[in-house]
XYZ file of C-alpha atoms in Angstrom:
687
model
C 20.987 0.675 -25.372
C 23.515 -1.831 -26.618
C 22.344 -5.368 -27.327
C 24.431 -8.507 -27.516
C 24.082 -11.571 -29.701
C 22.087 -14.268 -27.901
C 24.347 -17.187 -27.035
C 23.535 -20.367 -29.000
C 21.941 -22.839 -26.603
C 21.775 -26.608 -27.233
C 18.451 -26.764 -25.394
C 15.615 -24.325 -24.839
C 16.187 -21.985 -21.903
C 12.543 -22.156 -20.888
C 11.061 -25.536 -21.578
C 7.313 -25.116 -21.225
C 5.102 -22.372 -22.753
C 3.702 -21.460 -19.343
C 7.169 -21.165 -17.872
C 8.327 -19.119 -20.848
C 5.526 -16.653 -20.275
C 6.176 -16.534 -16.522
C 9.882 -15.913 -16.915
C 9.368 -13.335 -19.642
C 6.872 -11.297 -17.664
C 9.034 -11.434 -14.551
C 12.116 -10.289 -16.388
C 10.325 -7.635 -18.406
C 8.748 -6.326 -15.221
C 12.042 -6.170 -13.393
C 14.867 -5.465 -15.848
C 18.269 -5.342 -14.180
C 21.606 -4.246 -15.588
C 24.382 -3.090 -13.334
C 26.847 -3.443 -16.147
C 25.828 -1.045 -18.836
C 27.654 -2.921 -21.514
C 26.142 -6.049 -22.982
C 23.421 -5.244 -20.522
C 20.431 -6.680 -22.230
C 20.022 -9.484 -24.698
C 16.439 -10.024 -25.814
C 14.691 -12.870 -27.580
C 11.015 -13.723 -27.976
C 10.857 -15.379 -24.580
C 13.392 -13.900 -22.219
C 15.230 -10.727 -21.307
C 18.783 -11.394 -20.183
C 20.579 -8.909 -17.947
C 24.030 -8.610 -16.380
C 23.625 -6.961 -12.996
C 23.701 -9.409 -10.147
C 26.276 -11.729 -11.716
C 28.242 -9.410 -14.083
C 27.392 -11.782 -16.932
C 24.367 -11.994 -19.198
C 21.977 -14.217 -17.279
C 18.183 -14.347 -16.824
C 17.305 -12.419 -13.685
C 14.777 -15.041 -12.648
C 17.639 -17.549 -12.503
C 19.660 -15.407 -10.088
C 19.499 -16.350 -6.373
C 19.852 -12.736 -5.248
C 17.423 -9.984 -4.279
C 17.432 -7.061 -6.703
C 15.030 -4.282 -7.744
C 15.033 -1.946 -10.712
C 13.403 1.317 -11.796
C 13.468 1.947 -15.537
C 13.430 5.181 -17.544
C 9.662 5.114 -17.992
C 9.068 5.091 -14.243
C 11.729 7.745 -13.607
C 9.824 10.017 -15.991
C 6.391 9.025 -14.700
C 7.303 10.049 -11.140
C 9.601 12.886 -12.347
C 12.494 11.759 -10.116
C 14.681 14.781 -9.304
C 17.284 13.185 -7.027
C 18.751 9.691 -7.015
C 17.415 8.936 -3.545
C 13.826 9.399 -4.762
C 14.198 6.392 -7.072
C 13.200 3.501 -4.789
C 10.342 5.087 -2.857
C 8.054 2.360 -4.208
C 10.392 -0.624 -3.806
C 11.022 -2.859 -0.802
C 14.066 -2.825 1.455
C 15.211 0.737 0.719
C 14.817 3.694 3.103
C 15.323 7.197 1.686
C 14.315 10.709 2.699
C 15.208 9.938 6.327
C 17.456 13.008 6.489
C 14.868 15.261 4.884
C 15.672 17.544 1.983
C 19.372 17.740 1.068
C 20.734 19.404 -2.060
C 24.268 18.012 -2.042
C 23.996 14.345 -0.981
C 21.903 11.291 -1.887
C 20.897 9.253 1.151
C 19.909 5.562 1.196
C 19.652 2.831 3.792
C 19.249 -0.704 2.461
C 18.125 -3.424 4.854
C 19.178 -1.216 7.735
C 22.711 -0.451 6.521
C 24.595 1.983 4.307
C 25.033 1.402 0.585
C 27.627 2.152 -2.083
C 26.809 4.012 -5.287
C 28.004 2.753 -8.657
C 27.505 4.127 -12.137
C 27.645 1.791 -15.121
C 29.020 -0.948 -12.864
C 32.026 1.081 -11.604
C 32.376 2.577 -8.136
C 31.677 6.280 -7.566
C 34.021 7.570 -4.872
C 32.122 9.443 -2.180
C 34.512 10.169 0.658
C 33.279 12.371 3.494
C 31.777 15.554 2.049
C 33.157 14.828 -1.413
C 29.932 13.439 -2.870
C 29.525 12.389 -6.519
C 25.898 13.019 -7.526
C 24.435 11.204 -10.562
C 21.904 13.357 -12.445
C 18.641 11.378 -12.934
C 17.903 13.017 -16.299
C 21.030 11.346 -17.681
C 20.056 7.839 -16.520
C 18.372 5.001 -18.367
C 17.556 3.076 -15.191
C 18.623 2.556 -11.590
C 19.053 -0.780 -9.802
C 19.586 -1.827 -6.231
C 21.426 -5.006 -5.191
C 20.277 -5.741 -1.633
C 22.729 -7.096 0.885
C 26.526 -7.621 0.859
C 27.911 -7.533 -2.704
C 31.708 -7.574 -2.463
C 31.990 -10.819 -4.381
C 31.811 -8.994 -7.718
C 32.029 -5.322 -6.844
C 34.830 -5.288 -4.310
C 34.369 -2.466 -1.839
C 30.735 -2.539 -0.703
C 28.837 -1.799 2.522
C 26.629 -4.398 4.150
C 23.405 -2.856 2.836
C 24.230 -3.343 -0.821
C 24.849 -1.237 -3.890
C 22.846 1.221 -5.968
C 23.862 1.250 -9.611
C 22.914 4.107 -11.944
C 22.970 3.167 -15.634
C 23.674 6.006 -18.073
C 21.659 6.700 -21.194
C 23.239 5.158 -24.312
C 23.286 5.829 -28.066
C 20.300 4.394 -29.904
C 19.995 2.720 -33.302
C 17.102 4.960 -34.322
C 17.211 8.749 -34.604
C 15.255 10.428 -31.830
C 15.279 13.303 -29.396
C 13.375 15.423 -26.918
C 13.272 18.895 -25.399
C 11.685 19.399 -21.988
C 10.932 22.439 -19.852
C 9.794 22.334 -16.218
C 8.591 24.834 -13.629
C 7.395 24.360 -10.079
C 7.263 25.577 -6.518
C 10.415 26.563 -4.638
C 11.391 28.421 -7.849
C 12.052 25.182 -9.716
C 13.220 25.821 -13.296
C 14.592 23.169 -15.658
C 15.483 22.805 -19.318
C 16.617 19.478 -20.759
C 17.618 18.151 -24.163
C 18.275 14.537 -25.181
C 19.158 13.589 -28.759
C 20.478 10.339 -30.172
C 20.917 8.301 -33.349
C 23.310 6.901 -35.958
C 26.286 8.885 -37.219
C 27.091 6.713 -40.257
C 24.800 5.338 -42.956
C 25.462 1.776 -41.877
C 24.600 2.653 -38.266
C 27.782 1.116 -36.869
C 28.619 4.442 -35.166
C 25.981 6.037 -32.940
C 25.894 9.056 -30.652
C 23.888 10.507 -27.792
C 23.946 13.916 -26.163
C 22.115 14.725 -22.925
C 22.115 18.270 -21.540
C 20.362 19.903 -18.593
C 20.078 23.176 -16.713
C 18.051 23.390 -13.509
C 17.740 25.506 -10.405
C 15.638 25.203 -7.272
C 15.376 26.613 -3.761
C 15.849 24.276 -0.834
C 13.355 23.388 1.886
C 15.276 25.561 4.356
C 15.169 29.355 4.218
C 17.721 30.981 1.893
C 19.125 27.750 0.447
C 19.275 26.898 -3.250
C 21.151 25.007 -5.937
C 21.904 25.577 -9.617
C 23.087 22.743 -11.891
C 24.569 22.495 -15.379
C 24.955 18.993 -16.799
C 25.843 17.451 -20.121
C 26.807 13.909 -21.110
C 27.947 12.943 -24.622
C 28.462 9.298 -25.573
C 29.554 7.419 -28.686
C 29.146 3.760 -29.598
C 31.216 2.075 -32.317
C 30.401 -1.442 -33.459
C 33.824 -2.198 -34.851
C 32.774 -5.654 -36.070
C 30.214 -8.334 -35.298
C 32.443 -9.436 -32.418
C 33.827 -6.120 -31.142
C 32.186 -3.031 -29.657
C 33.468 0.134 -27.992
C 31.301 2.633 -26.101
C 32.781 5.929 -24.866
C 30.951 7.771 -22.057
C 31.680 11.247 -20.728
C 29.908 13.678 -18.395
C 30.307 17.118 -16.859
C 28.258 18.478 -13.975
C 28.583 21.718 -12.026
C 26.530 22.597 -8.934
C 26.593 25.995 -7.281
C 24.448 26.862 -4.298
C 23.904 27.283 -0.581
C 23.925 23.912 1.196
C 20.947 22.604 3.132
C 21.786 21.351 6.607
C 18.543 19.871 7.972
C 20.123 19.045 11.380
C 17.781 19.999 14.207
C 17.578 18.970 17.838
C 14.999 16.618 19.303
C 14.225 19.578 21.558
C 11.737 21.568 19.494
C 10.954 18.854 16.935
C 9.799 15.567 18.537
C 10.003 17.074 22.039
C 7.862 19.921 23.343
C 9.405 23.135 24.659
C 8.113 26.255 26.471
C 8.734 28.110 23.198
C 6.781 25.767 20.919
C 8.128 23.803 17.960
C 10.875 24.789 15.556
C 9.603 25.698 12.093
C 10.700 23.080 9.490
C 12.061 25.861 7.256
C 14.371 27.208 9.983
C 17.932 27.451 8.699
C 20.750 27.348 11.254
C 23.331 27.926 8.548
C 24.929 31.139 7.333
C 23.515 31.638 3.801
C 25.508 34.824 3.167
C 28.762 32.956 3.882
C 28.073 29.266 3.267
C 28.556 27.906 -0.227
C 28.721 24.635 -2.128
C 30.629 24.772 -5.401
C 30.878 21.275 -6.763
C 32.185 20.166 -10.167
C 32.425 16.553 -11.342
C 33.892 15.345 -14.632
C 34.223 11.804 -15.949
C 35.354 10.022 -19.087
C 35.545 6.298 -19.704
C 34.825 3.436 -22.015
C 33.348 -0.052 -22.195
C 35.015 -2.527 -24.534
C 33.960 -6.071 -25.334
C 35.232 -8.653 -27.782
C 33.919 -12.134 -28.539
C 37.036 -14.282 -28.824
C 35.317 -17.468 -30.002
C 32.127 -19.437 -29.425
C 33.091 -19.971 -25.783
C 35.019 -16.965 -24.485
C 34.361 -13.225 -24.361
C 36.591 -10.437 -23.005
C 35.135 -7.285 -21.409
C 36.890 -4.216 -20.038
C 35.391 -1.147 -18.337
C 37.383 1.966 -17.455
C 36.533 5.373 -16.014
C 38.565 8.365 -14.884
C 36.755 10.901 -12.736
C 37.601 14.169 -11.036
C 35.614 15.993 -8.379
C 36.379 19.572 -7.284
C 34.732 20.844 -4.102
C 34.692 24.232 -2.378
C 32.349 23.878 0.594
C 31.550 26.140 3.536
C 28.805 24.747 5.735
C 27.329 25.861 9.073
C 25.014 23.553 11.008
C 23.236 22.970 14.300
C 25.359 20.869 16.644
C 24.147 20.427 20.253
C 22.305 22.375 22.946
C 24.155 24.557 25.448
C 21.779 23.484 28.228
C 20.045 26.814 28.891
C 16.851 25.736 27.091
C 17.126 28.397 24.416
C 20.489 28.284 22.641
C 22.690 25.714 20.953
C 26.182 25.436 19.543
C 26.703 25.685 15.824
C 29.428 23.766 14.073
C 31.223 24.991 10.985
C 33.212 23.043 8.440
C 35.077 23.777 5.236
C 36.426 21.545 2.484
C 38.479 22.856 -0.412
C 40.055 20.150 -2.530
C 39.732 17.611 -5.263
C 39.469 13.865 -5.803
C 41.132 12.161 -8.742
C 40.179 8.544 -9.236
C 40.163 5.836 -11.824
C 38.884 2.294 -11.876
C 39.262 -0.531 -14.370
C 37.507 -3.885 -14.471
C 38.689 -6.749 -16.735
C 36.589 -9.878 -17.223
C 36.769 -13.148 -19.130
C 33.423 -14.894 -19.544
C 33.216 -18.484 -20.761
C 30.149 -20.598 -21.553
C 30.004 -24.276 -22.417
C 27.366 -26.966 -22.467
C 26.675 -30.666 -22.052
C 23.471 -32.547 -22.705
C 22.199 -31.738 -19.184
C 24.112 -28.646 -18.094
C 25.017 -25.078 -18.960
C 28.116 -23.679 -17.267
C 29.098 -19.987 -17.095
C 32.521 -19.124 -15.705
C 33.545 -15.547 -14.876
C 37.162 -14.620 -14.057
C 37.980 -10.981 -13.341
C 40.575 -8.524 -12.087
C 39.714 -4.958 -11.111
C 41.768 -2.060 -9.782
C 40.635 1.128 -8.059
C 42.767 4.178 -7.341
C 41.629 7.155 -5.244
C 43.567 10.304 -4.448
C 42.195 13.164 -2.345
C 44.159 16.373 -1.878
C 42.535 19.222 -0.010
C 42.269 21.610 2.882
C 39.743 21.423 5.669
C 38.404 23.080 8.791
C 36.174 21.654 11.529
C 34.924 23.367 14.666
C 32.011 21.702 16.466
C 31.395 24.674 18.788
C 32.153 27.554 16.452
C 29.483 29.842 17.943
C 26.021 29.755 19.514
C 22.600 30.420 18.079
C 19.041 30.949 19.309
C 17.202 27.716 18.532
C 13.898 29.478 17.820
C 15.137 32.752 16.312
C 18.583 32.124 14.809
C 20.963 34.843 13.690
C 22.378 33.533 10.395
C 25.465 35.725 10.356
C 28.869 34.214 11.109
C 32.469 35.260 11.613
C 34.520 34.215 8.555
C 37.234 31.591 8.987
C 40.740 32.840 8.103
C 42.411 30.780 5.374
C 45.336 30.236 7.723
C 43.161 28.006 9.928
C 42.565 25.452 7.180
C 44.746 22.376 7.451
C 45.801 19.947 4.742
C 44.388 16.493 4.172
C 45.664 13.844 1.778
C 44.149 10.407 1.255
C 45.458 7.793 -1.157
C 43.865 4.412 -1.635
C 44.646 1.643 -4.115
C 42.581 -1.515 -4.184
C 43.204 -4.648 -6.264
C 40.575 -7.370 -6.527
C 40.620 -10.815 -8.133
C 37.382 -12.763 -8.437
C 36.046 -16.040 -9.822
C 32.401 -17.012 -10.204
C 30.808 -20.139 -11.623
C 27.143 -20.711 -12.355
C 25.897 -24.175 -13.226
C 22.389 -24.892 -14.512
C 21.331 -28.553 -14.358
C 18.453 -30.139 -16.286
C 16.879 -26.713 -16.829
C 15.647 -26.910 -13.217
C 18.512 -26.226 -10.810
C 20.893 -23.258 -10.624
C 24.036 -23.551 -8.494
C 26.238 -20.499 -7.892
C 29.634 -20.231 -6.233
C 32.048 -17.269 -6.013
C 35.260 -16.226 -4.311
C 37.091 -12.894 -4.334
C 40.266 -11.532 -2.764
C 40.845 -7.800 -2.216
C 43.938 -5.961 -1.060
C 43.667 -2.246 -0.244
C 46.533 0.126 0.568
C 45.269 3.168 2.467
C 47.340 6.242 3.340
C 45.935 9.201 5.273
C 47.979 12.339 5.998
C 46.389 14.713 8.527
C 47.945 18.177 8.374
C 46.302 19.279 11.620
C 48.176 16.660 13.671
C 51.146 15.929 11.377
C 50.141 12.263 11.643
C 50.555 9.918 8.680
C 48.873 6.528 8.766
C 49.722 3.942 6.106
C 47.970 0.570 6.270
C 47.190 -2.422 4.077
C 43.813 -4.092 4.478
C 42.929 -7.355 2.755
C 39.996 -9.720 2.764
C 38.705 -12.821 1.008
C 34.952 -12.872 0.350
C 32.743 -15.844 -0.460
C 29.306 -16.194 -1.970
C 27.036 -19.047 -2.941
C 23.460 -19.818 -3.875
C 21.030 -22.444 -5.071
C 17.750 -21.947 -6.936
C 15.029 -24.261 -8.223
C 13.172 -23.341 -11.423
C 9.714 -24.898 -11.313
C 7.557 -25.254 -14.428
C 4.785 -23.150 -12.870
C 7.008 -20.051 -12.694
C 7.947 -20.362 -9.011
C 11.688 -19.922 -8.354
C 12.665 -20.440 -4.682
C 16.288 -19.818 -3.707
C 18.802 -19.710 -0.854
C 21.979 -17.604 -0.912
C 24.943 -16.482 1.203
C 26.969 -13.301 0.512
C 29.761 -11.286 2.156
C 31.027 -7.712 1.969
C 34.309 -5.934 2.671
C 34.621 -2.168 2.984
C 38.099 -0.706 3.578
C 38.114 2.817 4.967
C 40.249 5.800 4.035
C 38.962 7.854 6.990
C 40.618 8.225 10.367
C 39.237 7.979 13.860
C 38.600 11.296 15.591
C 39.869 9.817 18.846
C 43.410 8.691 17.987
C 43.961 9.446 14.293
C 44.228 5.789 13.259
C 42.502 4.603 10.102
C 39.190 2.902 10.764
C 39.196 -0.859 10.432
C 37.489 -2.445 7.434
C 33.755 -3.056 7.828
C 32.688 -6.633 7.092
C 29.197 -7.967 6.403
C 27.637 -11.431 6.049
C 24.124 -12.268 4.860
C 21.895 -15.323 4.572
C 18.857 -14.882 2.355
C 15.960 -17.107 1.311
C 13.359 -16.031 -1.185
C 11.065 -16.803 -4.065
C 10.409 -15.107 -7.404
C 7.008 -15.789 -8.936
C 5.333 -14.719 -12.182
C 2.120 -16.611 -12.938
C 1.368 -17.206 -16.601
C -1.340 -15.011 -18.047
C -0.427 -12.044 -15.832
C 1.939 -9.318 -16.966
C 3.818 -8.798 -13.726
C 5.891 -10.346 -10.951
C 5.952 -10.850 -7.205
C 9.098 -11.457 -5.174
C 9.550 -12.215 -1.488
C 12.675 -12.624 0.644
C 13.781 -13.072 4.238
C 17.291 -12.032 5.247
C 19.738 -12.048 8.162
C 22.731 -9.655 8.049
C 25.572 -9.339 10.556
C 28.081 -6.479 10.310
C 31.317 -6.088 12.283
C 33.302 -2.866 12.937
C 30.149 -0.802 12.378
C 30.140 2.999 12.432
C 28.162 4.983 14.989
C 27.722 8.675 15.819
C 28.860 9.781 19.291
C 27.025 12.468 21.308
C 29.803 14.885 20.269
C 28.999 14.263 16.612
C 32.115 12.159 15.930
C 32.162 8.906 14.000
C 33.373 5.874 15.920
C 33.455 2.117 15.379
C 31.514 -0.291 17.541
C 31.020 -4.034 17.578
C 28.537 -6.131 15.644
C 25.274 -4.796 14.227
C 22.513 -7.059 12.955
C 19.498 -6.747 10.712
C 16.833 -9.341 10.013
C 13.715 -8.861 7.998
C 11.177 -9.696 5.345
C 10.481 -8.020 2.000
C 7.560 -8.337 -0.384
C 7.432 -6.564 -3.735
C 5.241 -6.735 -6.817
C 4.709 -4.904 -10.091
C 2.005 -5.846 -12.573
C -1.111 -5.017 -14.543
C -4.458 -5.652 -12.854
C -6.177 -4.831 -16.154
C -4.897 -3.761 -19.555
C -5.008 -0.152 -18.322
C -4.414 -0.373 -14.559
C -0.923 -1.086 -13.213
C -0.071 -1.704 -9.561
C 3.296 -1.286 -7.844
C 3.375 -2.365 -4.201
C 5.995 -3.126 -1.558
C 6.226 -4.023 2.120
C 9.347 -4.192 4.296
C 9.873 -5.427 7.839
C 13.328 -4.707 9.291
C 14.601 -5.407 12.792
C 17.977 -3.617 12.912
C 19.958 -3.713 16.176
C 23.226 -2.333 17.549
C 25.928 -4.181 19.486
C 23.906 -3.877 22.728
C 20.870 -5.451 21.053
C 18.992 -2.140 21.072
C 16.982 -1.035 18.067
C 19.177 0.852 15.612
C 18.469 4.539 15.094
C 16.792 5.728 11.871
C 15.498 2.310 10.779
C 11.721 1.759 11.007
C 10.407 -1.735 11.522
C 7.661 -1.314 8.945
C 7.513 0.385 5.543
C 4.792 0.014 2.919
C 3.979 1.695 -0.374
C 1.424 1.396 -3.162
C 1.261 3.154 -6.536
C -1.473 2.846 -9.169
C -1.276 3.985 -12.809
C -4.284 4.215 -15.094
C -3.994 4.788 -18.849
C -7.141 6.036 -20.625
C -5.927 4.794 -24.009
C -8.818 3.726 -26.245
C -11.413 5.789 -24.375
C -12.858 9.272 -24.864
C -9.959 10.520 -22.737
C -7.310 8.934 -24.960
C -3.874 10.403 -24.190
C -4.557 10.901 -20.471
C -2.625 8.946 -17.848
C -3.029 9.394 -14.088
C -1.199 7.906 -11.130
C -1.260 8.105 -7.361
C 0.668 6.540 -4.527
C 0.875 6.289 -0.754
C 4.093 5.826 1.211
C 3.996 4.770 4.865
C 7.050 4.703 7.135
C 6.632 3.282 10.605
C 7.988 4.713 13.827
C 11.720 4.689 14.479
C 13.811 5.297 17.576
C 16.968 7.023 18.716
C 17.752 5.730 22.175
C 14.858 6.826 24.363
C 13.384 9.056 21.649
C 10.534 7.679 19.549
C 9.901 9.208 16.153
C 6.241 8.819 15.114
C 5.253 7.076 11.907
C 4.132 9.099 8.903
C 2.197 8.651 5.673
C 2.460 10.834 2.582
C 0.778 10.727 -0.793
C 2.036 11.450 -4.314
C 0.151 11.983 -7.576
C 0.724 12.659 -11.259
C -1.232 13.318 -14.439
C 0.035 13.481 -18.001
C -1.692 14.210 -21.291
C -0.314 13.482 -24.762
C -1.514 16.428 -26.850
C -0.382 14.657 -30.036
C 2.468 12.409 -31.194
C 5.052 15.043 -30.225
C 3.795 17.108 -27.266
C 3.132 15.850 -23.718
C 2.188 17.880 -20.648
C 2.595 16.490 -17.121
C 2.240 17.567 -13.509
C 3.711 15.786 -10.455
C 2.927 16.440 -6.809
C 4.865 14.771 -3.980
C 3.653 14.973 -0.375
C 0.373 16.178 -1.802
C -1.107 17.231 1.566
C 2.116 19.031 2.590
C 2.364 16.778 5.641
C 4.676 18.169 8.335
C 6.598 15.338 9.984
C 9.927 14.359 11.483
C 11.461 11.738 9.202
C 13.990 10.356 11.688
C 16.385 11.085 14.541
C 20.024 10.013 14.939
C 21.496 12.386 17.550
C 19.955 15.154 15.397
C 16.383 15.101 14.067
C 15.255 15.822 10.523
C 11.989 17.143 9.143
C 10.725 15.346 6.054
C 10.616 17.054 2.674
C 7.732 19.452 2.073
C 5.262 19.395 -0.814
C 6.767 19.484 -4.304
C 4.762 20.601 -7.350
C 6.385 20.440 -10.810
C 4.812 20.945 -14.230
C 6.503 19.657 -17.404
C 6.096 20.205 -21.126
C 7.951 17.838 -23.445
C 8.433 17.771 -27.223
C 9.660 14.521 -28.788
C 10.657 13.600 -32.316
């Protein structure tokens, strides 16, 4: 991980010893870095990160709600997919669509989220989904609530940012093999260190091969991944980091869509087996290749100003054939199947330029951020959609299908260019008050050419977003805050009804919270209440189409804590209350009112069982609704055990859904069974 020079301060950042300890434990317990350059600056008292504000700033002095999962926890819980990351954090719903091998699904505070990697947007349009590989990540963060002020295009729920592994100053490496149920097989290698004697040039190489069957019958996925990176410290003031990755997935897609009839509703024929596949495994396929190359450059101009530039070019190739359950015919036994195909590619690049200035007076510290970013997306492909392609027996499906002639595929072209200009100023007064103000203007040109209708829509969408916050830093480690944020999400998709491009989705949030880390305890607790309003929201029609409705709202409360109860026992706990409602003031589908989770780790270091570490957790998701349908609550347990055989070898086993609980995770027109039990054993060699 790259480290920056601490900025010279004319007064101590943390004035009292108790407050120093409180801030340090809070920040160490919740490291955040959405920008993976100059991400972390560390001194004896404070860890400085650059996620929520795009500048190096203590997280405890940020009036925003954020959560982070570091590399150690990713390995401890053996996270296999990105959407498993925040199972033990507040405000984030995942797994609500069950097992899915070609998409990561999150809901944050009742709304959709955007996915970023290393602070730059990953384009995920329709079925063209960019999938970050967890083995290649150093940590994952979530910024809760509207975040357009610094990141431009963003849904109302927030953003998830995946931070790639980086070259290290010391030479090190690991080899890992895994095996588990559902024919899980994995081999990974991760090596890093200096290239030159002086250490000014460093490298890292991460490689992975894995394969696994899906939860549904006759589904699977095979992945090849590698990610080289190089860091060059050109001088004391200048650094360049080059990041590249290649990932290829090949498999049979999982479509967990099932009807309420036979899942949450009784039938004369009993319940549908969770493993039932309504697809066509001998015909369906998902060939998915994603390639990226980019860099992060930073240069300290003088004692006040620093210039930073991030760039990434990415390409995604997709060849998808997918058959899925659509809706019942009405005879009580059969249903229509839909079939879709996508064959195309996305080329995209994004660049973010920032000037960061810091200056001081006897009572203040001022940090000014001025930035310009540009995003360019181009999709060129062919597609096919038929929502009533054929019929199938709900309880005994025939998985064969009539192939689609190539002549029935129509062309689709989407081009989007977005330019954003933003300014942010943070003022700290008397080492007690933090004031934050931001403004951003975005202009997006969106062009969508539909070959099936010969309709071309070309529109320009623009928006100005505002953000502000105030925080008080008390000497006892309590940091209450109040903030306001907005989001702006232009769309490149068209309405199924008339072919026009969907209007931009806009979000607004008020949030009040407190961050607290008592001295003498290695841990933190954070709490927040929020109120989000979103206009031009998406909804799914009974025919399966996407449409835009009026205003949706979400209000709630979040409580989260991570800390050591003893030197050996660590607790991670979270609770979320969310009241999400549609334009008619009805409860929103999918979103439970209550979620709670608890995870305990115990390290036997210093005892007769030295080298052994065990952990266990419980995740509870309350009932949700879909119109008149109520989806019952569910509770599942997870566990792990690892044993360090010596300084090099470690064996580990992870079990998720340890009791193999059978449950419906949610309903939203369709219903989705939750993921079944997962058992994976690992053997790792490190040097």
